[in-house]
Amino acid sequence: MIQLYNVFKTYNGNTPALVDISLLIKERSFVFITGASGAGKSTLLKLLFGWERFDSGQILVKGMNVGKIKKEKLYLLRRHIGVVFQDYKLLPNKTVFENVAFALEVTGASARSIRYKTSDALKSVGLFKKRDSHPMQLSGGEQQRVGIARALVHNPAILLADEPTGNLDPDISLEILKLFEMANQQGMTVVFATHNHELVRRANYPFIILDKGNVVRP
Amino acid sequence: MFYSKHLNRAVDNLKSNPQTSLVSVSTFAAAFCILGLFMVLYVNLDSLLATWSRQVQIIVYLNDDLKKPQLKKLEALFAGNSEVSSVEYVSRQAAWEKFKNTFSAETEFLETLAFNPLPASYNLRFKPGPRRVENIRRFAEELRERPEVESLEYGEKWISRFEKFMVFLKVFLLAIGGLLGLGLIFIISNTIRLSALSRKNEIELMLMIGATHRYIKTPFLLEGVLQGAAGAVLALLAAKGVHAYMSFQFSDSIAKIARDADFLFIGPSGILILFGSSVAVGWLGSYISISKVLNMVNES
Ligand SMILES: Nc1ncnc2c1ncn2[C@@H]1O[C@H](COP(=O)(O)OP(=O)(O)OP(=O)(O)O)[C@@H](O)[C@H]1O
Ligand SMILES: [Mg+2]
């Protein structure tokens, strides 16, 4: 499903962000990526959906050779992936419903299936009632639910989460974690980057520790 | 369906930056109005030239007292030139009648003239064709050498000068068209760049959730095209206004210069060219800038 072989990544010639990373993430698995700030967690996720290019090595995602995909064709990879961000990345001038529907709209889905799937995704994160609110009218936890609904709505094979609970209270964080577990149970591969050790310990999934760009214990 | 959604987004973009949009639309309008007025000038001079050169003829004034065989010889010469379309003989008497008719108000003065001062002449008209003026000139020089010919008259010199001027005007039109086009591409690309940068987060998100480049670019391209089209429509309206004003205000002098020719506006193909190039410039300018912004966002 996700395979990395001897991957190196350096940002404009500075200190390396990822050093000789090789790892395998199986289909339908749930994996944490942890490590101190600056360890390279975000960088690793960005490589997986083709947001950053890497210097050498190989990355295979859903059978696609990520390093070989042309910029104009990266959307093909990204349509298999849902991404959840620490800062939610919601569009403030769109309603909750429109924010989630947006992920389907850009793929050219029909209006009917957009309506249907968006409602479904909002129900699954428990926010259907707030579909007409704007992001600014929601709490942080609710905003992140919208972000998760948007990542789930096109039913991707892989869910990448970069510190999705970084801005949230511990209680809310656990609820958010449950949503990812639910997605995992429905068959999605989840890669969850966090430096919240509490969360990692309670959930009891395999984890990858990064330290200064190196894998410490796979 | 695909385009109506993008069109909505484009219109939203226009509305969210009303000032920059307005500036670029009015710059388009001003530039294409100038271009349009030059085209009006060109179209009218061109039709004037066509009218005049259709009327170009050689008037061969004859020496007095030519004998029949000499006239026959000249007529054979005219008939032998395949470019000549018609030959009209005007006798001294006929010329005198026509002269008197034309200046009938001055009959008193004319009565005092005891003799007919006018020579007989041939009026030669020529077939239309690409090397018409050239042919006329060559034939005129040939005729001038004939002993039967007293003198001859034709508008060759200034017709060919006029034709050269029209070529110059065409080159000039293309040149200012090109320059204005470049300036407009610069302006529109700036406008679209501002519009795209104000939506940088949205573009970034669209890329992340799997939008194609085409999907992201299309509303911005439409935005540029809309601005170009709006500018062109305003420009054509303004140019038409100036045209209408001028034909009203100067109708007398225009009638004098152009005889019965009308003061023309740009024809349908000219309008299409103006509109098409305005739209093309809008598209090109926005294409350049949205591609740049997309690359920039994509690199990060
Ligand atoms: N766009 C960038 N340009 C240059 N250097 C960068 C960039 N992004 C990250 N880095 C560097 O790469 C290294 C890894 O950063 P990364 O963001 O992957 O760490 P992280 O584990 O996600 O940290 P955090 O927990 O703080 O989010 C750091 O040294 C960081 O300074
Ligand atoms: Mg990070």
XYZ file of N, CA, C and O in Angstrom, chain A residues 48-210:
652
model
N 4.160 11.769 0.816
C 3.223 10.705 0.446
C 2.146 11.187 -0.524
O 1.681 10.428 -1.363
N 1.716 12.443 -0.403
C 0.711 12.894 -1.386
C 1.292 13.852 -2.434
O 0.573 14.573 -3.111
N 2.611 13.772 -2.561
C 3.246 14.483 -3.672
C 3.284 15.983 -3.504
O 3.415 16.715 -4.471
N 3.172 16.470 -2.276
C 3.221 17.920 -2.059
C 4.654 18.428 -2.061
O 4.938 19.538 -2.473
N 5.554 17.600 -1.563
C 6.982 17.910 -1.645
C 7.656 16.822 -2.462
O 7.238 15.672 -2.448
N 8.709 17.215 -3.174
C 9.499 16.240 -3.917
C 10.654 15.784 -3.039
O 11.094 16.511 -2.153
N 11.146 14.566 -3.270
C 12.272 14.079 -2.479
C 13.509 13.947 -3.347
O 13.439 13.981 -4.568
N 14.677 13.833 -2.670
C 15.949 13.878 -3.399
C 16.263 12.538 -4.050
O 16.674 12.474 -5.197
N 16.102 11.457 -3.266
C 16.431 10.149 -3.829
C 15.633 9.086 -3.106
O 14.983 9.346 -2.093
N 15.679 7.870 -3.625
C 14.881 6.784 -3.073
C 13.624 6.580 -3.897
O 13.488 7.157 -4.980
N 12.713 5.766 -3.355
C 11.489 5.444 -4.078
C 10.319 5.495 -3.115
O 10.439 5.066 -1.974
N 9.184 5.992 -3.585
C 7.966 5.947 -2.783
C 6.859 5.357 -3.658
O 6.629 5.836 -4.772
N 6.234 4.308 -3.155
C 5.102 3.722 -3.870
C 3.849 3.910 -3.027
O 3.838 3.574 -1.839
N 2.813 4.467 -3.628
C 1.540 4.632 -2.935
C 0.442 4.101 -3.838
O 0.314 4.554 -4.982
N -0.324 3.154 -3.375
C -1.390 2.551 -4.185
C -0.840 2.120 -5.547
O -1.491 2.303 -6.574
N 0.369 1.578 -5.544
C 0.953 1.101 -6.792
C 1.503 2.181 -7.692
O 2.002 1.913 -8.770
N 1.423 3.445 -7.241
C 1.958 4.529 -8.068
C 3.338 4.936 -7.580
O 3.568 5.059 -6.375
N 4.232 5.148 -8.542
C 5.584 5.574 -8.226
C 5.591 7.093 -8.087
O 5.680 7.826 -9.074
N 5.485 7.556 -6.842
C 5.206 8.973 -6.586
C 6.246 9.904 -7.216
O 5.909 10.934 -7.790
N 7.510 9.511 -7.147
C 8.570 10.372 -7.676
C 8.502 10.547 -9.182
O 9.060 11.496 -9.730
N 7.797 9.645 -9.840
C 7.762 9.673 -11.313
C 6.538 10.405 -11.850
O 6.414 10.612 -13.055
N 5.600 10.762 -10.951
C 4.363 11.382 -11.438
C 4.617 12.841 -11.783
O 5.188 13.592 -10.999
N 4.188 13.245 -12.970
C 4.332 14.647 -13.368
C 3.396 15.525 -12.530
O 2.343 15.090 -12.092
N 3.822 16.773 -12.365
C 3.027 17.709 -11.577
C 1.562 17.735 -11.991
O 0.665 17.733 -11.149
N 1.325 17.770 -13.294
C -0.046 17.883 -13.800
C -0.865 16.624 -13.524
O -2.082 16.638 -13.636
N -0.166 15.522 -13.199
C -0.885 14.256 -13.006
C -1.008 13.885 -11.526
O -1.603 12.855 -11.192
N -0.468 14.716 -10.648
C -0.495 14.370 -9.229
C -1.916 14.243 -8.684
O -2.146 13.560 -7.691
N -2.865 14.916 -9.351
C -4.242 14.823 -8.857
C -4.730 13.378 -8.844
O -5.576 13.011 -8.036
N -4.195 12.559 -9.750
C -4.603 11.150 -9.793
C -4.229 10.445 -8.498
O -4.998 9.644 -7.961
N -3.011 10.745 -7.985
C -2.595 10.211 -6.691
C -3.458 10.784 -5.572
O -3.951 10.057 -4.696
N -3.656 12.097 -5.631
C -4.321 12.776 -4.506
C -5.783 12.396 -4.366
O -6.367 12.554 -3.291
N -6.386 11.911 -5.439
C -7.789 11.497 -5.325
C -7.947 10.168 -4.590
O -9.058 9.785 -4.254
N -6.823 9.483 -4.346
C -6.875 8.281 -3.511
C -6.613 8.600 -2.051
O -6.602 7.710 -1.210
N -6.330 9.863 -1.765
C -5.860 10.243 -0.434
C -6.737 11.349 0.136
O -7.157 12.250 -0.585
N -7.017 11.256 1.436
C -7.644 12.366 2.128
C -6.639 12.918 3.120
O -5.932 12.160 3.772
N -6.547 14.263 3.214
C -5.570 14.850 4.121
C -6.279 15.718 5.158
O -7.164 16.507 4.818
N -5.884 15.536 6.432
C -6.442 16.351 7.513
C -5.290 17.167 8.105
O -4.208 16.628 8.349
N -5.536 18.459 8.321
C -4.469 19.355 8.736
C -4.666 19.850 10.167
O -5.788 19.915 10.654
N -3.564 20.232 10.757
C -3.648 20.787 12.111
C -4.492 22.059 12.136
O -5.272 22.278 13.052
N -4.340 22.890 11.087
C -5.077 24.173 11.060
C -6.369 24.064 10.240
O -6.902 25.066 9.782
N -6.856 22.873 10.027
C -8.152 22.566 9.387
C -8.221 22.938 7.904
O -8.812 22.247 7.112
N -7.659 24.091 7.553
C -7.714 24.599 6.177
C -9.136 24.627 5.610
O -9.395 24.200 4.485
N -10.060 25.185 6.392
C -11.420 25.376 5.871
C -11.497 26.731 5.170
O -10.767 27.659 5.523
N -12.368 26.835 4.192
C -12.552 28.111 3.502
C -13.604 28.920 4.244
O -14.752 28.490 4.371
N -13.226 30.092 4.772
C -14.104 30.840 5.681
C -15.390 31.341 5.031
O -16.395 31.508 5.711
N -15.363 31.576 3.699
C -16.566 32.132 3.068
C -17.531 31.061 2.576
O -18.551 31.363 1.977
N -17.197 29.793 2.842
C -18.110 28.713 2.471
C -18.745 28.137 3.734
O -18.138 28.160 4.809
N -19.944 27.603 3.590
C -20.587 26.949 4.722
C -19.915 25.608 4.972
O -19.096 25.150 4.185
N -20.287 24.996 6.087
C -19.787 23.668 6.425
C -20.049 22.700 5.275
O -19.176 21.973 4.819
N -21.289 22.728 4.800
C -21.679 21.830 3.714
C -20.815 22.079 2.472
O -20.260 21.154 1.872
N -20.661 23.348 2.118
C -19.906 23.691 0.913
C -18.439 23.314 1.043
O -17.806 22.886 0.072
N -17.907 23.465 2.258
C -16.511 23.092 2.469
C -16.292 21.611 2.191
O -15.314 21.225 1.558
N -17.212 20.787 2.661
C -17.071 19.346 2.454
C -17.341 18.990 0.995
O -16.614 18.203 0.382
N -18.386 19.623 0.443
C -18.751 19.335 -0.948
C -17.617 19.708 -1.913
O -17.466 19.113 -2.975
N -16.824 20.680 -1.503
C -15.744 21.197 -2.347
C -14.814 20.087 -2.834
O -14.379 20.074 -3.989
N -14.536 19.135 -1.935
C -13.615 18.052 -2.292
C -14.182 17.170 -3.392
O -13.435 16.540 -4.133
N -15.520 17.125 -3.510
C -16.135 16.365 -4.601
C -16.259 17.217 -5.855
O -16.069 16.751 -6.966
N -16.577 18.482 -5.631
C -16.744 19.395 -6.752
C -15.514 19.428 -7.638
O -15.611 19.369 -8.854
N -14.352 19.528 -7.024
C -13.132 19.663 -7.829
C -12.840 18.399 -8.628
O -12.061 18.423 -9.566
N -13.479 17.291 -8.264
C -13.268 16.086 -9.066
C -14.321 15.968 -10.165
O -14.316 15.012 -10.924
N -15.221 16.939 -10.238
C -16.228 16.934 -11.286
C -17.363 15.963 -11.033
O -17.991 15.484 -11.978
N -17.656 15.684 -9.775
C -18.769 14.767 -9.467
C -20.108 15.423 -9.808
O -20.203 16.647 -9.891
N -21.117 14.613 -9.977
C -22.435 15.157 -10.320
C -23.060 15.811 -9.084
O -22.749 15.457 -7.949
N -23.947 16.777 -9.335
C -24.560 17.531 -8.236
C -25.291 16.589 -7.272
O -25.260 16.777 -6.059
N -25.930 15.560 -7.839
C -26.698 14.654 -7.003
C -25.792 13.858 -6.071
O -26.052 13.769 -4.870
N -24.725 13.315 -6.625
C -23.849 12.518 -5.771
C -23.113 13.406 -4.775
O -22.809 12.983 -3.662
N -22.869 14.661 -5.141
C -22.243 15.590 -4.195
C -23.166 15.788 -2.990
O -22.742 15.683 -1.835
N -24.453 16.030 -3.274
C -25.403 16.266 -2.199
C -25.480 15.054 -1.262
O -25.418 15.161 -0.051
N -25.585 13.909 -1.884
C -25.764 12.669 -1.156
C -24.536 12.336 -0.306
O -24.634 12.094 0.911
N -23.363 12.356 -0.935
C -22.149 11.951 -0.217
C -21.753 12.967 0.849
O -21.238 12.598 1.903
N -22.002 14.251 0.556
C -21.639 15.277 1.537
C -22.495 15.134 2.801
O -21.980 15.199 3.924
N -23.783 14.921 2.602
C -24.667 14.736 3.761
C -24.211 13.540 4.581
O -24.152 13.585 5.817
N -23.872 12.469 3.862
C -23.391 11.260 4.521
C -22.154 11.516 5.369
O -22.075 11.102 6.536
N -21.192 12.205 4.769
C -19.934 12.468 5.470
C -20.181 13.341 6.688
O -19.600 13.121 7.761
N -21.068 14.335 6.543
C -21.359 15.214 7.673
C -22.052 14.456 8.794
O -21.788 14.682 9.973
N -22.937 13.525 8.416
C -23.596 12.710 9.440
C -22.574 11.848 10.176
O -22.643 11.702 11.397
N -21.621 11.306 9.431
C -20.676 10.389 10.064
C -19.757 11.111 11.056
O -19.220 10.488 11.963
N -19.555 12.410 10.907
C -18.772 13.142 11.909
C -19.687 13.895 12.874
O -19.215 14.670 13.706
N -21.004 13.705 12.735
C -21.959 14.288 13.671
C -22.167 15.781 13.519
O -22.445 16.477 14.487
N -22.043 16.282 12.299
C -22.179 17.728 12.108
C -23.243 18.109 11.088
O -23.278 19.242 10.615
N -24.110 17.138 10.788
C -25.097 17.422 9.745
C -25.979 18.604 10.118
O -26.356 19.403 9.265
N -26.259 18.732 11.421
C -27.145 19.810 11.850
C -26.518 21.191 11.631
O -27.212 22.174 11.477
N -25.169 21.224 11.625
C -24.497 22.522 11.468
C -24.060 22.776 10.031
O -23.159 23.580 9.784
N -24.707 22.086 9.102
C -24.234 22.153 7.705
C -24.269 23.558 7.117
O -23.496 23.882 6.231
N -25.172 24.419 7.631
C -25.271 25.758 7.052
C -24.481 26.817 7.818
O -24.519 27.996 7.474
N -23.776 26.378 8.872
C -22.943 27.339 9.605
C -21.681 27.634 8.809
O -21.312 26.895 7.893
N -21.024 28.703 9.212
C -19.723 29.003 8.629
C -18.651 28.570 9.618
O -18.888 28.531 10.828
N -17.462 28.238 9.129
C -16.404 27.716 10.021
C -16.160 28.590 11.246
O -15.930 28.078 12.339
N -16.263 29.919 11.065
C -15.972 30.811 12.188
C -16.972 30.641 13.336
O -16.698 31.022 14.466
N -18.128 30.081 13.014
C -19.162 29.897 14.050
C -19.007 28.578 14.797
O -19.835 28.259 15.637
N -17.951 27.818 14.470
C -17.763 26.502 15.085
C -16.588 26.512 16.063
O -15.680 27.322 15.953
N -16.630 25.561 17.013
C -15.480 25.384 17.904
C -14.356 24.704 17.136
O -14.570 24.174 16.039
N -13.166 24.695 17.737
C -12.022 24.065 17.081
C -12.288 22.601 16.768
O -11.995 22.127 15.663
N -12.857 21.886 17.750
C -13.146 20.468 17.538
C -14.135 20.252 16.399
O -13.963 19.351 15.576
N -15.144 21.128 16.338
C -16.132 21.009 15.254
C -15.496 21.316 13.898
O -15.780 20.655 12.905
N -14.635 22.323 13.900
C -13.967 22.651 12.638
C -13.145 21.468 12.144
O -13.139 21.143 10.960
N -12.475 20.798 13.097
C -11.671 19.670 12.677
C -12.547 18.525 12.173
O -12.173 17.790 11.271
N -13.753 18.387 12.726
C -14.679 17.380 12.206
C -15.038 17.668 10.765
O -15.156 16.758 9.941
N -15.230 18.965 10.477
C -15.523 19.342 9.090
C -14.333 18.956 8.199
O -14.496 18.391 7.110
N -13.116 19.237 8.720
C -11.906 18.882 7.967
C -11.844 17.382 7.700
O -11.470 16.948 6.602
N -12.247 16.603 8.697
C -12.229 15.144 8.528
C -13.303 14.711 7.533
O -13.061 13.875 6.662
N -14.483 15.309 7.647
C -15.551 14.973 6.692
C -15.094 15.270 5.265
O -15.348 14.491 4.349
N -14.400 16.388 5.086
C -13.925 16.730 3.746
C -12.894 15.715 3.244
O -12.855 15.384 2.067
N -12.064 15.210 4.173
C -11.061 14.229 3.778
C -11.684 12.872 3.479
O -11.139 12.090 2.706
N -12.821 12.596 4.111
C -13.466 11.279 3.941
C -14.437 11.230 2.774
O -14.755 10.155 2.272
N -14.924 12.395 2.355
C -16.127 12.436 1.531
C -15.975 11.721 0.193
O -16.932 11.171 -0.328
N -14.765 11.690 -0.348
C -14.596 10.993 -1.632
C -14.123 9.555 -1.426
O -13.662 8.911 -2.350
N -14.266 9.090 -0.180
C -13.976 7.703 0.158
C -12.582 7.265 -0.315
O -12.447 6.326 -1.088
N -11.547 7.950 0.190
C -10.198 7.642 -0.274
C -9.679 6.344 0.345
O -10.213 5.887 1.355
N -8.653 5.783 -0.272
C -8.058 4.566 0.279
C -7.169 4.904 1.474
O -6.991 4.091 2.375
N -6.622 6.110 1.467
C -5.640 6.484 2.483
C -6.047 7.800 3.131
O -6.476 8.734 2.454
N -5.904 7.854 4.451
C -6.195 9.076 5.187
C -4.901 9.523 5.857
O -4.323 8.779 6.657
N -4.420 10.718 5.502
C -3.217 11.254 6.128
C -3.646 12.364 7.083
O -4.430 13.230 6.708
N -3.130 12.323 8.311
C -3.498 13.353 9.273
C -2.220 13.940 9.860
O -1.393 13.221 10.404
N -2.041 15.241 9.701
C -0.850 15.898 10.220
C -1.220 16.675 11.470
O -1.778 17.778 11.378
N -0.956 16.066 12.629
C -1.223 16.737 13.900
C -2.671 17.226 13.975
O -2.912 18.397 14.313
N -3.649 16.370 13.710
C -5.035 16.859 13.626
C -5.577 17.316 14.973
O -6.551 18.060 15.020
N -4.939 16.897 16.069
C -5.431 17.293 17.387
C -4.512 18.315 18.034
O -4.655 18.637 19.209
N -3.576 18.821 17.249
C -2.556 19.729 17.787
C -3.115 20.966 18.459
O -2.522 21.505 19.388
N -4.287 21.427 17.987
C -4.861 22.644 18.555
C -6.036 22.353 19.484
O -6.776 23.261 19.829
N -6.230 21.085 19.864
C -7.463 20.736 20.576
C -7.178 20.205 21.987
O -6.101 19.698 22.278
N -8.201 20.323 22.858
C -8.099 19.791 24.226
C -8.003 18.270 24.194
O -8.448 17.637 23.245
N -7.469 17.676 25.259
C -7.322 16.219 25.312
C -8.629 15.459 25.087
O -8.661 14.505 24.311
N -9.742 15.913 25.711
C -11.023 15.216 25.535
C -11.453 15.214 24.079
O -11.830 14.194 23.511
N -11.388 16.421 23.494
C -11.787 16.566 22.096
C -10.866 15.718 21.222
O -11.308 15.082 20.268
N -9.584 15.684 21.583
C -8.622 14.918 20.804
C -9.028 13.461 20.722
O -8.939 12.835 19.658
N -9.491 12.935 21.840
C -9.907 11.526 21.843
C -11.104 11.292 20.918
O -11.171 10.305 20.188
N -12.024 12.248 20.919
C -13.180 12.122 20.013
C -12.744 12.137 18.558
O -13.251 11.383 17.724
N -11.785 13.037 18.279
C -11.271 13.121 16.903
C -10.596 11.804 16.534
O -10.793 11.268 15.435
N -9.818 11.282 17.472
C -9.139 10.003 17.217
C -10.152 8.923 16.864
O -9.932 8.110 15.960
N -11.301 8.941 17.563
C -12.340 7.934 17.301
C -12.835 7.984 15.860
O -13.139 6.958 15.253
N -12.903 9.211 15.327
C -13.358 9.339 13.934
C -12.382 8.657 12.978
O -12.780 8.010 12.012
N -11.074 8.788 13.295
C -10.079 8.133 12.445
C -10.158 6.617 12.589
O -9.995 5.889 11.615
N -10.423 6.170 13.816
C -10.563 4.727 14.022
C -11.753 4.189 13.248
O -11.689 3.122 12.630
N -12.822 4.971 13.252
C -14.010 4.582 12.499
C -13.684 4.452 11.003
O -14.043 3.458 10.361
N -12.977 5.435 10.493
C -12.594 5.388 9.075
C -11.728 4.173 8.797
O -11.877 3.485 7.784
N -10.834 3.882 9.738
C -9.956 2.723 9.591
C -10.766 1.426 9.571
O -10.497 0.522 8.774
N -11.774 1.372 10.436
C -12.604 0.166 10.472
C -13.385 -0.010 9.172
O -13.708 -1.125 8.769
N -13.661 1.131 8.505
C -14.350 1.032 7.212
C -13.395 0.679 6.082
O -13.818 0.590 4.929
N -12.113 0.521 6.415
C -11.180 0.026 5.401
C -10.124 0.998 4.943
O -9.332 0.695 4.066
N -10.096 2.205 5.512
C -9.085 3.162 5.080
C -7.780 2.940 5.820
O -7.772 2.605 7.006
N -6.688 3.149 5.094
C -5.378 3.133 5.717
C -5.164 4.509 6.339
O -5.336 5.523 5.661
N -4.835 4.536 7.636
C -4.691 5.822 8.312
C -3.245 6.027 8.742
O -2.651 5.161 9.386
N -2.671 7.167 8.353
C -1.342 7.551 8.825
C -1.521 8.831 9.619
O -1.940 9.856 9.083
N -1.228 8.755 10.909
C -1.605 9.795 11.854
C -0.334 10.342 12.506
O 0.289 9.662 13.315
N 0.060 11.554 12.139
C 1.270 12.133 12.720
C 0.893 12.973 13.943
O -0.022 13.790 13.877
N 1.601 12.742 15.034
C 1.306 13.528 16.243
C 2.493 13.472 17.186
O 3.294 12.546 17.144
N 2.639 14.507 18.027
C 3.615 14.356 19.100
C 2.919 14.222 20.458
O 3.496 14.409 21.493
N 1.640 13.887 20.368
C 0.849 13.665 21.571
C 1.022 12.204 22.036
O 0.354 11.293 21.569
N 1.987 11.984 22.964
C 2.313 10.613 23.389
C 1.137 9.944 24.081
O 0.928 8.736 23.957
N 0.372 10.758 24.793
C -0.802 10.259 25.498
C -1.732 9.531 24.532
O -2.180 8.410 24.778
N -1.985 10.178 23.415
C -2.872 9.638 22.393
C -2.308 8.328 21.851
O -3.017 7.334 21.708
N -1.013 8.326 21.572
C -0.357 7.138 21.003
C -0.452 5.972 21.985
O -0.755 4.838 21.613
N -0.219 6.290 23.260
C -0.224 5.233 24.269
C -1.615 4.626 24.434
O -1.793 3.414 24.481
N -2.645 5.501 24.465
C -4.005 5.013 24.702
C -4.551 4.188 23.536
O -5.335 3.264 23.757
N -4.155 4.547 22.330
C -4.777 3.915 21.168
C -4.174 2.560 20.842
O -4.833 1.701 20.274
N -2.888 2.404 21.189
C -2.290 1.095 21.011
C -2.257 0.590 19.557
O -2.666 -0.514 19.258
N -1.782 1.478 18.669
C -1.544 1.080 17.284
C -0.042 1.074 17.073
O 0.716 1.658 17.854
N 0.425 0.437 15.976
C 1.864 0.522 15.690
C 2.286 1.968 15.466
O 1.472 2.795 15.044
N 3.506 2.272 15.823
C 3.950 3.645 15.595
C 5.382 3.683 15.060
O 6.175 2.767 15.262
N 5.644 4.769 14.328
C 6.965 5.001 13.761
C 7.505 6.244 14.444
O 6.839 7.278 14.456
N 8.687 6.124 15.044
C 9.279 7.290 15.706
C 10.340 7.884 14.802
O 11.245 7.194 14.341
N 10.193 9.173 14.562
C 11.214 9.876 13.785
C 12.050 10.712 14.738
O 11.548 11.277 15.714
